[in-house]
Coordinates of C-alpha atoms and ligand atoms in Angstrom, one line a residue:
M1 CA -19.5 10.5 28.9
A2 CA -20.0 10.8 24.9
D3 CA -23.0 9.2 22.8
R4 CA -21.5 6.8 20.6
K5 CA -23.5 5.3 18.1
P6 CA -23.0 2.0 17.4
L7 CA -21.2 0.6 14.3
I8 CA -21.4 -2.6 12.5
S9 CA -19.2 -4.0 9.9
G10 CA -19.0 -6.7 7.6
N11 CA -15.2 -7.9 6.3
W12 CA -15.7 -9.6 3.6
K13 CA -12.0 -10.6 3.3
M14 CA -11.7 -12.6 -0.1
N15 CA -14.8 -13.4 -0.7
C16 CA -16.9 -12.5 -3.6
N17 CA -16.4 -11.5 -7.3
H18 CA -18.2 -8.2 -8.1
F19 CA -21.2 -9.9 -9.3
E20 CA -22.0 -12.0 -5.9
A21 CA -20.8 -8.7 -4.5
I22 CA -23.8 -7.0 -5.8
Q23 CA -26.5 -9.9 -4.9
L24 CA -25.0 -10.4 -1.5
V25 CA -25.7 -6.4 -0.7
Q26 CA -29.3 -6.1 -2.8
K27 CA -29.8 -9.5 -0.3
L28 CA -28.6 -7.9 2.9
S29 CA -30.9 -4.4 2.3
Y30 CA -34.1 -6.6 1.8
G31 CA -33.3 -8.1 5.5
L32 CA -32.3 -4.2 7.1
T33 CA -35.7 -2.1 8.1
K34 CA -35.4 2.1 8.4
D35 CA -35.0 1.4 11.6
D36 CA -32.1 -0.9 12.0
I37 CA -30.3 1.8 10.1
E38 CA -31.2 4.4 11.8
A39 CA -29.9 2.9 15.4
V40 CA -26.7 1.6 14.0
D41 CA -24.3 2.5 11.1
V42 CA -23.4 -0.2 9.4
S43 CA -20.0 -0.6 6.9
I44 CA -19.4 -3.0 4.5
H45 CA -15.9 -4.1 3.1
P46 CA -15.8 -6.1 0.0
P47 CA -12.7 -6.5 -2.0
F48 CA -11.4 -3.7 -4.0
T49 CA -12.7 -4.8 -7.3
D50 CA -16.1 -5.3 -5.9
L51 CA -15.7 -1.5 -4.7
R52 CA -17.1 0.5 -7.7
S53 CA -20.0 -2.2 -8.3
V54 CA -21.1 -1.9 -5.0
Q55 CA -20.6 1.7 -4.6
T56 CA -23.0 2.1 -7.9
V57 CA -26.0 -0.6 -6.0
L58 CA -25.6 1.3 -3.1
E59 CA -26.2 4.7 -4.5
A60 CA -29.2 3.8 -6.8
D61 CA -31.2 2.0 -4.2
K62 CA -30.4 4.7 -1.8
I63 CA -29.2 2.0 0.6
P64 CA -27.9 3.5 4.1
I65 CA -25.3 1.9 4.1
A66 CA -21.6 2.9 4.4
L67 CA -19.0 1.3 2.0
G68 CA -15.6 0.9 3.4
A69 CA -12.3 -1.3 2.3
Q70 CA -10.1 -3.4 3.8
N71 CA -6.8 -2.0 3.6
C72 CA -4.3 1.1 1.6
H73 CA -0.6 2.1 1.0
W74 CA -0.6 5.0 3.0
E75 CA 0.9 7.0 -0.4
A76 CA -1.6 8.8 -2.5
K77 CA -0.1 7.7 -6.2
G78 CA 3.6 6.3 -6.9
A79 CA 5.9 3.2 -7.9
F80 CA 3.4 0.6 -5.6
T81 CA 2.8 -1.9 -7.7
G82 CA -0.4 -3.6 -6.9
E83 CA -1.2 -1.3 -4.3
I84 CA -4.8 1.6 -4.2
S85 CA -4.6 4.7 -2.4
P86 CA -6.2 6.5 -0.3
T87 CA -7.1 8.6 -2.7
M88 CA -8.7 6.0 -4.8
L89 CA -10.8 4.9 -1.8
Q90 CA -12.0 8.3 -1.5
K91 CA -12.8 8.7 -5.0
L92 CA -15.1 5.8 -4.8
S93 CA -16.9 6.9 -1.4
V94 CA -15.8 4.7 0.6
S95 CA -16.0 5.9 4.0
Y96 CA -14.1 3.4 6.8
V97 CA -11.1 1.4 6.2
I98 CA -9.7 -1.3 8.0
C99 CA -5.8 -1.2 8.5
G100 CA -3.7 -3.8 10.5
H101 CA -6.0 -6.2 10.1
S102 CA -4.2 -9.5 11.7
E103 CA -4.6 -11.2 8.4
R104 CA -2.4 -9.2 6.9
R105 CA 0.0 -8.2 9.9
Q106 CA 0.6 -12.0 10.1
H107 CA 0.6 -13.1 6.5
F108 CA 2.0 -9.4 4.7
G109 CA 4.5 -8.8 7.6
E110 CA 2.7 -5.8 8.1
T111 CA 4.6 -3.6 11.4
N112 CA 2.5 -1.3 14.2
E113 CA 4.8 1.1 11.7
D114 CA 2.9 0.7 8.5
V115 CA -0.7 0.7 10.4
N116 CA 0.2 4.7 11.7
R117 CA 1.3 5.5 8.5
K118 CA -2.0 4.1 7.0
V119 CA -4.3 5.5 10.0
K120 CA -2.5 9.2 9.2
A121 CA -3.2 8.1 5.2
I122 CA -6.5 7.5 6.1
L123 CA -7.5 10.0 8.4
K124 CA -6.0 12.7 5.8
H125 CA -7.9 11.4 3.2
E126 CA -11.1 12.3 5.3
M127 CA -12.1 8.8 5.7
T128 CA -12.5 7.1 8.7
P129 CA -10.2 3.6 10.2
I130 CA -10.7 1.4 11.9
M131 CA -8.0 0.1 13.2
A132 CA -7.5 -4.0 13.7
V133 CA -5.6 -5.1 17.2
G134 CA -5.3 -8.3 19.1
E135 CA -3.3 -11.3 20.6
T136 CA -2.3 -14.4 19.5
L137 CA -3.2 -17.1 22.1
E138 CA 0.2 -17.7 23.2
Q139 CA 0.5 -14.1 23.9
R140 CA -2.8 -14.4 26.0
E141 CA -1.4 -17.6 27.9
A142 CA 1.4 -16.1 28.3
G143 CA 0.2 -13.0 29.7
E144 CA 1.3 -10.8 27.6
M145 CA -1.7 -10.0 26.2
E146 CA -1.8 -5.8 28.0
D147 CA 1.3 -5.4 26.8
H148 CA 1.0 -6.3 23.4
I149 CA -2.4 -4.4 23.1
V150 CA -1.2 -1.3 24.8
T151 CA 1.6 -0.9 22.3
Q152 CA -0.5 -1.7 18.8
V153 CA -2.8 1.0 20.1
L154 CA -0.4 3.7 21.0
E155 CA 2.1 3.0 18.0
G156 CA -0.4 2.8 15.7
L157 CA -1.6 6.1 17.3
V158 CA 1.8 8.5 16.7
G159 CA 1.6 11.4 15.7
V160 CA -2.5 11.4 15.5
K161 CA -3.6 14.8 17.1
K162 CA -5.7 14.4 20.6
A163 CA -9.5 15.9 18.7
T164 CA -8.8 13.3 15.9
V165 CA -8.3 10.3 18.0
G166 CA -12.2 10.0 19.5
E167 CA -13.2 10.0 15.4
L168 CA -11.3 6.6 15.2
V169 CA -12.7 3.2 15.0
V170 CA -10.5 0.4 16.7
A171 CA -11.3 -3.3 16.6
Y172 CA -10.3 -5.6 19.0
E173 CA -9.7 -8.7 17.3
P174 CA -7.8 -11.6 19.6
I175 CA -6.7 -13.5 16.8
W176 CA -7.3 -16.7 18.6
A177 CA -11.2 -16.4 18.1
I178 CA -11.1 -15.4 14.3
G179 CA -12.7 -17.7 11.9
T180 CA -12.4 -20.1 14.7
G181 CA -15.5 -19.9 16.2
A182 CA -14.1 -19.5 19.6
T183 CA -15.8 -15.7 20.4
A184 CA -14.3 -14.1 23.5
T185 CA -16.8 -14.0 26.7
P186 CA -18.1 -11.1 26.9
D187 CA -16.3 -10.3 29.6
D188 CA -12.8 -10.8 28.6
A189 CA -13.9 -9.2 25.1
Q190 CA -15.0 -5.7 27.7
E191 CA -12.2 -6.2 29.8
V192 CA -10.0 -5.7 26.5
C193 CA -12.2 -3.3 25.3
A194 CA -11.9 -1.0 28.8
L195 CA -8.2 -1.6 28.9
I196 CA -8.1 0.5 24.6
R197 CA -10.0 2.7 26.4
S198 CA -8.1 3.8 29.3
T199 CA -5.2 3.5 27.1
I200 CA -6.6 6.0 24.7
G201 CA -7.8 8.4 27.6
E202 CA -4.2 8.3 29.8
K203 CA -2.3 9.0 26.3
F204 CA -4.8 11.6 24.5
G205 CA -7.4 12.7 27.5
A206 CA -10.9 11.7 28.4
D207 CA -12.6 13.7 24.9
A208 CA -10.9 11.0 22.7
A209 CA -11.2 7.7 25.1
G210 CA -15.4 8.9 25.6
S211 CA -16.1 9.6 21.9
I212 CA -13.6 6.6 20.2
R213 CA -15.8 3.6 18.7
I214 CA -14.5 0.4 20.0
Q215 CA -15.5 -2.9 18.2
Y216 CA -15.0 -5.9 19.0
G217 CA -14.4 -8.8 16.4
G218 CA -13.8 -12.4 16.1
S219 CA -16.4 -15.1 15.7
V220 CA -19.8 -12.9 16.1
K221 CA -22.8 -14.8 15.0
P222 CA -26.5 -13.4 15.7
G223 CA -26.5 -15.7 19.0
T224 CA -23.2 -13.9 20.2
A225 CA -24.1 -9.9 19.3
P226 CA -26.5 -8.8 21.7
E227 CA -24.6 -10.1 25.0
L228 CA -21.0 -8.7 23.5
M229 CA -23.0 -5.2 22.1
A230 CA -24.2 -5.2 25.5
Q231 CA -21.0 -3.8 27.0
A232 CA -20.0 -1.1 28.4
D233 CA -16.8 -0.3 26.2
I234 CA -17.9 -2.2 23.1
D235 CA -19.6 -0.2 20.4
G236 CA -20.2 -2.2 17.7
A237 CA -18.4 -5.4 15.6
L238 CA -16.3 -6.1 12.6
I239 CA -17.7 -9.3 11.3
G240 CA -16.0 -12.1 8.7
G241 CA -17.9 -15.3 8.5
A242 CA -21.8 -13.8 9.4
S243 CA -21.5 -11.1 7.3
L244 CA -21.0 -12.9 4.3
V245 CA -24.7 -14.4 4.8
P246 CA -27.0 -11.6 4.6
E247 CA -29.8 -12.7 7.3
D248 CA -27.2 -13.7 9.6
F249 CA -25.5 -10.2 9.3
A250 CA -29.1 -8.4 9.3
H251 CA -29.6 -10.5 12.3
C252 CA -26.5 -9.2 14.5
I253 CA -27.0 -5.2 13.0
Q254 CA -30.8 -6.3 14.7
Y255 CA -29.0 -7.4 17.9
R256 CA -31.5 -5.0 20.3
L257 CA -34.3 -7.0 19.1
R258 CA -32.8 -10.5 19.7
Ligands
13P1 P1 -14.6 -14.1 12.0 O1 -16.3 -13.2 12.0 O2 -14.7 -14.7 10.6 O3 -14.6 -14.5 13.3 O4 -13.7 -13.0 11.6 C1 -13.2 -11.7 12.4 C2 -12.7 -10.9 11.4 O5 -11.4 -11.2 11.1 C3 -13.2 -9.6 11.3 O6 -12.1 -8.8 10.4

């Protein structure tokens, strides 16, 4: 089994102007020790308009937190009004790009095919996709969860080379647990993360399955992070609300101490 370094990511969603973003990063960095950041990879995903400011602070203060984005287009440039390309993100030293977040699928009609195009574009520009998947409560109650998750995973990864799949991150975010305070139980989260890993194993081989990092997301808080992170197939967390509170996000990163 590959040694998978945990990845804790803060998805700020549509919060913080660039002044607030600078303050949030600085406060977060005060709450973290060198040991915290050596044991765990950390990424933060501010809105596009904050990226340059946050990049400057991270670099100037030598804060070892990776910069991430919440979305991108699949084309490198062109007539796509309002979109941001992977080339632009790469130039800002962005390392991780979330794609296929349920809010993008739900409110902006993103399909598995769109997500797949984004995954390939992000990889092509030497950044790491965090591909988000997850079921609605209706799908879970109707017994459709497994099929839905397997389809999202496989259709999102069409055409990605076996040797590359292990470098990706998949985030399992049950839609019913996002922003609701209803975290999946550690057992439920583990079950789906194990399903994602075995799906990857069957399609892309044991090496890919052993290396790929799988995050859980959905109302993760300092109190719930340790037990979730203790699960065999959970290698990290994708955190919304709690990532906007520097103390809470730092405490999630320090889950080993709690
Ligand atoms: P919350 O942590 O606010 O539930 O958000 C989860 C999420 O959607 C992260 O991408």
